[in-house]
Short mmCIF file of C-alpha atoms in Angstrom, two decimals:
data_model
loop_
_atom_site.label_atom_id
_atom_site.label_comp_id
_atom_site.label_asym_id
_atom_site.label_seq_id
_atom_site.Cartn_x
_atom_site.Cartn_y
_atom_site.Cartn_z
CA UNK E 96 40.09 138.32 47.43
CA UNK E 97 38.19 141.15 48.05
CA UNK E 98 38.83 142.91 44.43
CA UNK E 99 37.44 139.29 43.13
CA UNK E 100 34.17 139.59 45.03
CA UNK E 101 33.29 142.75 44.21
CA UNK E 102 33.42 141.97 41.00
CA UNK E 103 31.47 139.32 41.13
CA UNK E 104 28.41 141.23 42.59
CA UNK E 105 28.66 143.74 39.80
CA UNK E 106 26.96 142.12 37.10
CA UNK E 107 24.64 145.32 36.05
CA UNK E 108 25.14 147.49 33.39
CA UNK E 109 27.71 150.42 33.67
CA UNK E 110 24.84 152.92 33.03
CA UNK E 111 23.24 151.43 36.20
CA UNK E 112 26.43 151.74 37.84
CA UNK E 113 26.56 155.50 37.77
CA UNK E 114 26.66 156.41 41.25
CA UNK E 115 27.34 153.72 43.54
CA UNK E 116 29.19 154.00 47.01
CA UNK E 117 32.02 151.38 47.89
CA UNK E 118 30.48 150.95 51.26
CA UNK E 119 27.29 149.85 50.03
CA UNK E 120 29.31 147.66 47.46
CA UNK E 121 31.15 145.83 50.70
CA UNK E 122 27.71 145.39 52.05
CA UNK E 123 26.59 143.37 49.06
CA UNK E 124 29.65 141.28 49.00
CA UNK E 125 29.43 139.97 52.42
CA UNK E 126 26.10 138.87 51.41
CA UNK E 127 27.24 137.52 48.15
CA UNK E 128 30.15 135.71 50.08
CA UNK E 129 27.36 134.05 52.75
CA UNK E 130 25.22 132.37 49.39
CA UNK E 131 28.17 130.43 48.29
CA UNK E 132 28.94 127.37 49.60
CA UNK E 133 32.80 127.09 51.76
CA UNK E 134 34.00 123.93 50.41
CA UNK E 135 33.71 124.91 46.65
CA UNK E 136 35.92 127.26 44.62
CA UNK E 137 34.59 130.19 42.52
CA UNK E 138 36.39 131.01 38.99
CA UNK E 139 36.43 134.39 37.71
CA UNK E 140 36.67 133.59 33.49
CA UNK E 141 37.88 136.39 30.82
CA UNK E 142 36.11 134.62 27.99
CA UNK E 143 37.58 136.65 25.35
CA UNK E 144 37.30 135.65 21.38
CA UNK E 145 40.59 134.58 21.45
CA UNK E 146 41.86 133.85 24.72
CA UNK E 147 40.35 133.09 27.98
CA UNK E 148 41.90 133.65 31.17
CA UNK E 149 40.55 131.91 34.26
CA UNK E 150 41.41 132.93 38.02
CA UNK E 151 40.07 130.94 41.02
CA UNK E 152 39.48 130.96 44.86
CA UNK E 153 39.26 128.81 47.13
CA UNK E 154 38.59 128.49 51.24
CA UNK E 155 41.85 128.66 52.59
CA UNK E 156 43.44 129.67 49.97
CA UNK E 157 45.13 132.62 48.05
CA UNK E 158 43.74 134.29 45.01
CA UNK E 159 45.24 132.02 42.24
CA UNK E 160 45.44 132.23 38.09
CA UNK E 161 44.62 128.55 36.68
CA UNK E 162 47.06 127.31 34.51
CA UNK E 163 46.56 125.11 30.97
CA UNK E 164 48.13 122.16 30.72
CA UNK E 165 51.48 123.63 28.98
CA UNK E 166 51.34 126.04 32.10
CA UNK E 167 50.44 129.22 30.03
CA UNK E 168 48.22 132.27 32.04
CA UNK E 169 46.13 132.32 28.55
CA UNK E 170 44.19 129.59 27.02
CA UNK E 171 43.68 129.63 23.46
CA UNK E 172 39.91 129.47 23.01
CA UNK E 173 39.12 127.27 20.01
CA UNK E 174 38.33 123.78 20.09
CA UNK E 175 39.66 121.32 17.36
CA UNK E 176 38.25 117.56 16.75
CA UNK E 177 41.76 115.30 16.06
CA UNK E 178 41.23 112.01 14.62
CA UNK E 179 40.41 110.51 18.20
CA UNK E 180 40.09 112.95 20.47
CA UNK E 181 38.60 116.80 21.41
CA UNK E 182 41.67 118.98 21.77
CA UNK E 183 41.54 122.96 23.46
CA UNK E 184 43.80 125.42 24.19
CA UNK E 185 47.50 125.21 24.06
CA UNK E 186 47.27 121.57 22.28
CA UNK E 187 44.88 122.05 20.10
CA UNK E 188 46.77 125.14 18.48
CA UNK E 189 49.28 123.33 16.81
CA UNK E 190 46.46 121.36 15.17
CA UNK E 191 44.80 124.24 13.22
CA UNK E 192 47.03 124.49 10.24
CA UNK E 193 46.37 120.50 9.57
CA UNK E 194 43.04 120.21 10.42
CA UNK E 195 41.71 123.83 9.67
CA UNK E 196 37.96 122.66 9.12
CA UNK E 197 38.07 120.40 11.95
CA UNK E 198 39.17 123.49 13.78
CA UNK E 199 36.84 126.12 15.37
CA UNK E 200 38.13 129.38 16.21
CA UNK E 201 36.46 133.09 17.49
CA UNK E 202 32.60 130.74 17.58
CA UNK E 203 31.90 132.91 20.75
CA UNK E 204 31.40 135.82 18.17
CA UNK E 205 28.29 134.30 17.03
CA UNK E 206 26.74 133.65 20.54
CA UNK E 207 22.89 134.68 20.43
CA UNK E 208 23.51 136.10 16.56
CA UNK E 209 20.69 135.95 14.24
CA UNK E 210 21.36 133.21 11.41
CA UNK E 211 21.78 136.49 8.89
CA UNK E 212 24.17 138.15 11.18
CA UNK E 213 27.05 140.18 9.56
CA UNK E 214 29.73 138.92 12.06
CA UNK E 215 29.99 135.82 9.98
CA UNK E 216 31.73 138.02 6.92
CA UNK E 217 33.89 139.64 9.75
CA UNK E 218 34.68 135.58 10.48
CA UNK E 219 35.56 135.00 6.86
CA UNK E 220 37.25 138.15 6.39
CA UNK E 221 39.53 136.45 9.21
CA UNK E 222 40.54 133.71 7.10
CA UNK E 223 37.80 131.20 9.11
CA UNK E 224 36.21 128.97 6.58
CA UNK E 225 33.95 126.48 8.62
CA UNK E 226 30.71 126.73 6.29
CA UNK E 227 27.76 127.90 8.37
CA UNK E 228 23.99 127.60 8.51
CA UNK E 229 20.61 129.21 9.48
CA UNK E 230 18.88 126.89 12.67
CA UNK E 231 15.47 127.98 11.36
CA UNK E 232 13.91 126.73 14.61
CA UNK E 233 15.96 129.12 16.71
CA UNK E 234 17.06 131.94 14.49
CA UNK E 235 21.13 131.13 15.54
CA UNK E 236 24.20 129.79 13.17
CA UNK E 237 25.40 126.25 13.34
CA UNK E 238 28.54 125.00 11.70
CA UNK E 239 28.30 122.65 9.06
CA UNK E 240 30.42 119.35 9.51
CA UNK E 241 32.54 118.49 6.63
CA UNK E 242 32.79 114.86 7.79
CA UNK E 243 28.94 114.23 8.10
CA UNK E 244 28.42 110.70 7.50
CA UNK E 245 24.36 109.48 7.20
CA UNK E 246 25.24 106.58 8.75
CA UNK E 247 26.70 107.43 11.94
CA UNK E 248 23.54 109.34 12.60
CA UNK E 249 21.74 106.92 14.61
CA UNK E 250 24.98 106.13 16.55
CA UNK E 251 24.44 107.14 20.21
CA UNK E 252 27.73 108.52 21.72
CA UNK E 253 28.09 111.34 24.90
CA UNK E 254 30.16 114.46 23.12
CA UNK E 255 30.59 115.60 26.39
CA UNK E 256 32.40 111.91 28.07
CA UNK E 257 35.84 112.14 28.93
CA UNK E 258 37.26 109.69 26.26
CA UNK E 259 39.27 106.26 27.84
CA UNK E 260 40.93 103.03 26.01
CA UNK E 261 37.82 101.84 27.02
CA UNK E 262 35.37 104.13 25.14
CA UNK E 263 37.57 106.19 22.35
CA UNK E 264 35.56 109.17 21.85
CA UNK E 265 36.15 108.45 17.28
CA UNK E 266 35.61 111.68 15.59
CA UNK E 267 33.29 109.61 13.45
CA UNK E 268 31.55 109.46 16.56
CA UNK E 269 31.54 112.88 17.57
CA UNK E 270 31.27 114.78 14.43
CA UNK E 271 29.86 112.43 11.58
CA UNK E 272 26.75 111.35 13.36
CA UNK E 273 26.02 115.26 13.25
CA UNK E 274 25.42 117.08 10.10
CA UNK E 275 25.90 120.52 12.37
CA UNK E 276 27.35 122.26 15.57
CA UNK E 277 25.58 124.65 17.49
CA UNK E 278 27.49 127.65 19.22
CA UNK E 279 26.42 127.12 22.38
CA UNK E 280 27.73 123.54 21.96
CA UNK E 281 31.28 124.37 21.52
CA UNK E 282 30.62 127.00 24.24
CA UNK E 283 29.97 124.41 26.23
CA UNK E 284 32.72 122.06 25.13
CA UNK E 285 35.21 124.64 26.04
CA UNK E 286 33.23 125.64 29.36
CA UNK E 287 33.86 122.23 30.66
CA UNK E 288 37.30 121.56 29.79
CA UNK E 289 38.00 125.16 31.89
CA UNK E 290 35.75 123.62 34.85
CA UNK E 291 38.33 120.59 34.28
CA UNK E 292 41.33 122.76 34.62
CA UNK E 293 40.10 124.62 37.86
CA UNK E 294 39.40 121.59 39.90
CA UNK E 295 42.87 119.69 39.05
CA UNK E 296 44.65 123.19 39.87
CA UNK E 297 42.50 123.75 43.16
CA UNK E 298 42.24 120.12 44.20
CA UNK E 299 38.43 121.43 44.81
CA UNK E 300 34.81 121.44 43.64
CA UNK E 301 34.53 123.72 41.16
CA UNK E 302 30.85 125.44 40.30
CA UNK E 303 30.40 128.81 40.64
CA UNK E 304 31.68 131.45 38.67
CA UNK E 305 31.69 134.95 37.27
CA UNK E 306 32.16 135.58 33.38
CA UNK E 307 33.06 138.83 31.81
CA UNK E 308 31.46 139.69 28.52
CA UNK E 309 31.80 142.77 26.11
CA UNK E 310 29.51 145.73 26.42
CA UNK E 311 27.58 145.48 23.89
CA UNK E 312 26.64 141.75 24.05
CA UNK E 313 22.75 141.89 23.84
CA UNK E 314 20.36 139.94 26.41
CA UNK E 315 20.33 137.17 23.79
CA UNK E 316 24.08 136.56 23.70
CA UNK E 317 24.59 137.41 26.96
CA UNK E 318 21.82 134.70 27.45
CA UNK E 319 23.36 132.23 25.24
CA UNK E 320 26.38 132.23 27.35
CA UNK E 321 24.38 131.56 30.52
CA UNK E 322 22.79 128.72 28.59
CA UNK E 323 26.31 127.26 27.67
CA UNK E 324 27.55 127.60 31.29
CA UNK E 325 24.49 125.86 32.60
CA UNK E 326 24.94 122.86 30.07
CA UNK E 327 28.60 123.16 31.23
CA UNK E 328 27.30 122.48 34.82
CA UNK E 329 28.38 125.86 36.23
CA UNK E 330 26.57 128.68 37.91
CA UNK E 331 27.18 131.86 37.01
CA UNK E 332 26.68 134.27 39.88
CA UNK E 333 26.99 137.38 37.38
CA UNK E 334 28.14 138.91 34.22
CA UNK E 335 30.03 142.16 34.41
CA UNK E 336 30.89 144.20 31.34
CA UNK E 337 34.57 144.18 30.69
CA UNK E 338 35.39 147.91 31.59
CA UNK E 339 33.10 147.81 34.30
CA UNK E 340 35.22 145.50 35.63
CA UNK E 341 38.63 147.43 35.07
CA UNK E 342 36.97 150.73 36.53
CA UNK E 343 36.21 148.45 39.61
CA UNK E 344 39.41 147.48 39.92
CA UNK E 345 40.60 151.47 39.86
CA UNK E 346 37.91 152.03 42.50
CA UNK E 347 39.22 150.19 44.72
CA UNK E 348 42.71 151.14 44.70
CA UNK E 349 42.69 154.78 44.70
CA UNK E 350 42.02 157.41 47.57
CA UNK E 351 39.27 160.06 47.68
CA UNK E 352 39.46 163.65 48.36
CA UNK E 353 36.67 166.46 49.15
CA UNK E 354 36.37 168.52 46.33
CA UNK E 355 38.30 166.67 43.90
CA UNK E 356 37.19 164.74 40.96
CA UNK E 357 39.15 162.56 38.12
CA UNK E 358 38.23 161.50 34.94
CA UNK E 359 39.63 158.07 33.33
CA UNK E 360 39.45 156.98 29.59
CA UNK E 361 39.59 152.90 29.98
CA UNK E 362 40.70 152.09 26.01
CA UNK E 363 40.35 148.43 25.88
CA UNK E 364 40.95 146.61 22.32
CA UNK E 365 41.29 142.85 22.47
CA UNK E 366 41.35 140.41 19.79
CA UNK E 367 38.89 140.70 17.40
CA UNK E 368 36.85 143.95 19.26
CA UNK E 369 37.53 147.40 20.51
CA UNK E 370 35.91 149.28 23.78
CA UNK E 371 35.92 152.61 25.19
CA UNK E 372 34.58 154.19 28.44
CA UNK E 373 34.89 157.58 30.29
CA UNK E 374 34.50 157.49 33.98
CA UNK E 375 34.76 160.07 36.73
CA UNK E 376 35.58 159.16 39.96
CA UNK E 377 34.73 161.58 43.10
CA UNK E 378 34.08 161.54 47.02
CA UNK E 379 30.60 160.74 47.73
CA UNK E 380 29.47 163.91 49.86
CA UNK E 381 26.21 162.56 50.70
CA UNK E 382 27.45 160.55 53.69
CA UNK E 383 29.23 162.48 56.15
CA UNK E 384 31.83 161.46 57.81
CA UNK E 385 32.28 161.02 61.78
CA UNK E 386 35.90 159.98 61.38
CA UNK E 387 38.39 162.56 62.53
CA UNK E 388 39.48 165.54 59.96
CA UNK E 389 42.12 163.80 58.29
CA UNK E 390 39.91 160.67 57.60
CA UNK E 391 37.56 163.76 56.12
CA UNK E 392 40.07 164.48 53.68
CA UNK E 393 41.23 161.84 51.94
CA UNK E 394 37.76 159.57 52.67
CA UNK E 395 39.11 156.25 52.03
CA UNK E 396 36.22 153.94 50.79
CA UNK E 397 34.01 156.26 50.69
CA UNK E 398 33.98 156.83 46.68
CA UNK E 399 31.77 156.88 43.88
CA UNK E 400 32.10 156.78 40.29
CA UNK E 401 30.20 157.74 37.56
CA UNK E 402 30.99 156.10 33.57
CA UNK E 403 29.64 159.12 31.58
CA UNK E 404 30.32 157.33 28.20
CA UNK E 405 30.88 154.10 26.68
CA UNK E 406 31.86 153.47 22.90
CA UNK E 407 33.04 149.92 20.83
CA UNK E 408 34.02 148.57 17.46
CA UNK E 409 32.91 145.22 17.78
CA UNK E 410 35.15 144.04 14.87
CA UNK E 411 37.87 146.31 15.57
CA UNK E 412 41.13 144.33 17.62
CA UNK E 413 44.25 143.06 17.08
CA UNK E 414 43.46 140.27 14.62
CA UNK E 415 42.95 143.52 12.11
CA UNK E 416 46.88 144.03 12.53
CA UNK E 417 46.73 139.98 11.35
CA UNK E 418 44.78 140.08 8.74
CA UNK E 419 47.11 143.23 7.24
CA UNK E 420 50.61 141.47 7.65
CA UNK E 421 48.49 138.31 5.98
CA UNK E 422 47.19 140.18 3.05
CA UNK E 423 51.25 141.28 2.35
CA UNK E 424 52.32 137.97 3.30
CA UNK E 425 49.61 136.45 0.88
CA UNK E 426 50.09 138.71 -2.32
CA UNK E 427 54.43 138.37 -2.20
CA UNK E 428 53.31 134.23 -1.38
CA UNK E 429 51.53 134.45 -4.58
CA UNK E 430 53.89 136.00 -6.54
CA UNK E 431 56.91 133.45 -5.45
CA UNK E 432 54.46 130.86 -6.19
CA UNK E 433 54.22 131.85 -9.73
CA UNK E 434 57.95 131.74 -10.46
CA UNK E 435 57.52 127.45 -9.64
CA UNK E 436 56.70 125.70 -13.33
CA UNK E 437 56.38 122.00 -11.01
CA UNK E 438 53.44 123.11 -9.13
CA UNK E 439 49.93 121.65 -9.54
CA UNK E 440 48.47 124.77 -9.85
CA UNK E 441 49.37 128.24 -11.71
CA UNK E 442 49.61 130.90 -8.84
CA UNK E 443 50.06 133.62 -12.33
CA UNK E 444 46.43 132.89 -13.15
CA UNK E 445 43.97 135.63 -10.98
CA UNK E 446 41.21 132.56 -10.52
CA UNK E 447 43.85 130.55 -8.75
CA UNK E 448 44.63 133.05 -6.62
CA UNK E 449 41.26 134.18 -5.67
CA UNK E 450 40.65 130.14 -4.84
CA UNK E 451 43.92 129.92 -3.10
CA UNK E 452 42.53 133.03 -1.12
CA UNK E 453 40.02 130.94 0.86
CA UNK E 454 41.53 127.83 1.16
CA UNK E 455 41.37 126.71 4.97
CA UNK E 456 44.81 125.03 5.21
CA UNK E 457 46.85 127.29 2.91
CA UNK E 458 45.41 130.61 4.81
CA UNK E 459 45.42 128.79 7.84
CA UNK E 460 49.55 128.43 7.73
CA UNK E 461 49.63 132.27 6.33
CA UNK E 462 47.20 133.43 9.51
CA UNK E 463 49.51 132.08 12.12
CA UNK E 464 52.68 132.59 10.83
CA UNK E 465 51.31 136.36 10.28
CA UNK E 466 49.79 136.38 13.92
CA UNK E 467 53.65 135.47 15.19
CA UNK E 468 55.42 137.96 13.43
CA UNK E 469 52.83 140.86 14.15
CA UNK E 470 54.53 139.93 17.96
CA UNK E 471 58.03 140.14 16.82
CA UNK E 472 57.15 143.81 15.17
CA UNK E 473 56.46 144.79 18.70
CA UNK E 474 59.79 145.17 20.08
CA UNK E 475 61.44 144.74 16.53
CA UNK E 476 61.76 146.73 13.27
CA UNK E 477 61.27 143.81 10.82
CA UNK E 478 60.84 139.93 11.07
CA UNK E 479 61.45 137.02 8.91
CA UNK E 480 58.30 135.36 7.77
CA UNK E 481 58.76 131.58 7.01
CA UNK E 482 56.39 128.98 6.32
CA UNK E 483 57.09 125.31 5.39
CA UNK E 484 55.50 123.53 2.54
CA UNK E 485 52.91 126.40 2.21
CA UNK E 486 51.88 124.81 -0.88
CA UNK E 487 52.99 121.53 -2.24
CA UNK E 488 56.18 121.17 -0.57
CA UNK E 489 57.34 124.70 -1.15
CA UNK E 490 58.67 126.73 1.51
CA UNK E 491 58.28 130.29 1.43
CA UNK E 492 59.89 133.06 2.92
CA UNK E 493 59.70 136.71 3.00
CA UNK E 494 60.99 139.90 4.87
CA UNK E 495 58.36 141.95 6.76
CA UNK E 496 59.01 145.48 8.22
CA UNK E 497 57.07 147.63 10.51
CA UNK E 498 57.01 150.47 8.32
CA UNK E 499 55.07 148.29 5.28
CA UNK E 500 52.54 146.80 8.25
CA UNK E 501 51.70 150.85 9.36
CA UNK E 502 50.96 151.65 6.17
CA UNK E 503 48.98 148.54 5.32
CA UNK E 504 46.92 149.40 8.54
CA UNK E 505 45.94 153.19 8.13
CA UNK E 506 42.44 151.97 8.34
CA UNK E 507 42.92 150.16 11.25
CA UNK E 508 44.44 153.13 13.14
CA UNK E 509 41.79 155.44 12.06
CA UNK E 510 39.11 153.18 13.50
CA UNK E 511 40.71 152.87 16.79
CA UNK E 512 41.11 156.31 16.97
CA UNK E 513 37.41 157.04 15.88
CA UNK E 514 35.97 154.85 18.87
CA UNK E 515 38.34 156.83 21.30
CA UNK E 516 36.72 160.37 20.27
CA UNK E 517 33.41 158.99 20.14
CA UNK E 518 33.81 158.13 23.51
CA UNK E 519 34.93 161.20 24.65
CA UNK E 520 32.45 163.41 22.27
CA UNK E 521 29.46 161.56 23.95
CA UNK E 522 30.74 162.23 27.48
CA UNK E 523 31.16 165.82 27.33
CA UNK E 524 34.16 165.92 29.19
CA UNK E 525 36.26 169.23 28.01
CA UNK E 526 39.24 167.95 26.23
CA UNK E 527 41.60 170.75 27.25
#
């Protein structure tokens, strides 16, 4: 409980948190813990690109991880529009591959992005199609609906209402009466349905809540967040930077001795982005002890730390390790393609290929069939890739090693081992 709350105080920048002493950290959390009301819960939310994990407490009750509603720690963070209904998470991830354009994946990317950002190549080099546009009002990127319909627009419907055989939220409703999507909107979408989640698993009020957010999120996306979480009707008591968080967690856990310092590389690469930081941890000799001489040595909660260096990729993760098995599962897909006279379409010509390249439902099946073998590399050697009716009926299957994905993902190696020294360089911590 107490890890929890400390982190939720520590929503400053990691440069600003170069020399701060756990005692003065405790003192802050009692205060933090007197502003929030006892009979609601507080969620601590991991709102990665990917997946979010949410953990919640409660008066009265013990430090708990909220579960989707297939009982999974991790909740897929996309949000797909079925023919009737919103789906998220664990539900909505069997959708993707039939409704790929109905399906938005990774939007928190583009939080607070300028309309000619770059990430939205790094989104298309990741097999995502949705088309995009520049609000000109606001500078941001909207997604374009494909099923606009001019004459749903002046139908008034509540995106946000939980649908009922009463009121069927249509997807007519919900996405043809809108030519586009904002981020935040789906930010918010998916805010909500985690609010949703907490209170049925707490059997409480849920409101407040701390988020962590990537390092190098600016003010505006860290602002567009805070945005989304206030449409979402919850109130963010902070935002702490990933590592920060993780060399918060060390802080707390680890004694302190006189005259002895230790320096920590925290390597963190998630889905779709990679972050480094260096921090040294030492006894804080400007408050002297009155404890007895053992108490002197080891000076239990009396640390400090200091992060002497911070690096990132922000398009650097494990999705790269996707996108490699996918371009070998893609090219051999291609080439067994071409062998079938009956099909529609000639995979031998180069044109159909580079058209087959970015269509949304055939790379959709490729991306998560590549996504679930890069898991069964882990522990194993080589994996059977299979996908049904990849194209026209036609099941395809192929043998994958771990060998052929290293070598396809040199690159990707060399960039995660570029942020690491980077890190390091920066903080001019002696290597030897």
């Amino acid at each position: 409980l107490i890890s929890f709350w400390f982190h939720a105080i520590m929503s400053l920048d990691p440069k600003s948190l170069s020399r701060i002493s756990l005692q003065i950290c405790l003192l802050l959390l009692l205060l933090c813990l007197q502003s929030v009301p006892h009979s609601s819960a507080v969620l601590g939310i991991d709102f990665g690109s990917e997946l979010i994990k949410v953990a919640a407490v409660a008066p009265g009750r013990t430090f708990e991880i909220v579960l989707d509603e297939a009982s999974k720690r991790s909740h897929p963070n996309l949000v797909v529009f079925d023919d009737d209904i919103r789906q998220y998470g664990t539900s909505a991830s069997s959708l993707v591959q039939r409704r790929p354009l109905r399906s938005f994946l990774q939007f928190s990317r583009l939080l607070g992005k300028p309309s000619n950002t770059s990430m939205i190549e790094a989104l298309s080099s990741n097999f995502i199609f949705n088309e995009m546009i520049a609000d000109e009002k606001r500078n941001t990127v909207r997604f374009v609906s494909p099923y606009y319909d001019p004459s749903q627009a002046t139908v008034e419907v509540d995106p946000d209402a939980e649908p009922s055989p009463e009121t069927a939220a249509n997807i007519l409703n919900i996405i043809a009466s809108e030519p586009s999507i904002s981020v935040e909107e789906l930010t918010t979408m998916k805010l909500k349905h985690i609010k949703r989640m907490a209170a049925q698993e707490m059997n409480a009020d849920v409101k407040d809540c701390v988020i962590v957010v990537p390092e190098f999120w600016s003010f505006k996306e860290r602002q567009a967040l805070l945005d989304s979480a206030q449409m979402a009707g919850l109130n963010v008591l902070g935002l702490i930077n990933e590592n920060t968080a993780a060399a918060l967690q060390y802080a707390i856990t680890r004694e302190y001795e006189q005259n002895k310092t230790e320096t920590v590389i925290f390597y963190n690469m998630g889905a779709t982005s990679t972050k480094v930081n260096v921090v040294r941890y030492y006894a804080d000799t400007s408050k002297k002890s009155k404890s007895s001489s053992k108490a002197a040595t080891t000076n239990e909660g009396i640390g400090a730390f200091q992060v002497l260096s911070q690096a990132w990729d922000e398009t650097l993760g494990a999705s790269n390790f996707d996108i490699a098995l996918a371009k070998i599962v893609t090219a051999r897909a291609f080439d067994a393609l071409a062998l079938k006279t009956s099909l529609t379409k000639d995979f031998s010509n180069p044109s159909v290929r580079a058209q087959m390249s970015t269509d949304a439902r055939f790379t959709a099946r490729i991306r998560i069939a590549s996504a679930r073998a890069k898991k069964i590399l882990s522990a194993n050697t080589e994996t059977l890739v299979s996908i049904e009716g990849i194209y026209d009926d036609e099941d395809f299957k192929t043998t994958v090693t771990r060998e052929e994905l290293y070598a396809e993902c040199e690159s990707v190696f060399e960039r995660a081992s570029t942020v690491l020294q980077r890190a390091v360089a920066e903080s001019g911590v002696d290597k030897t």
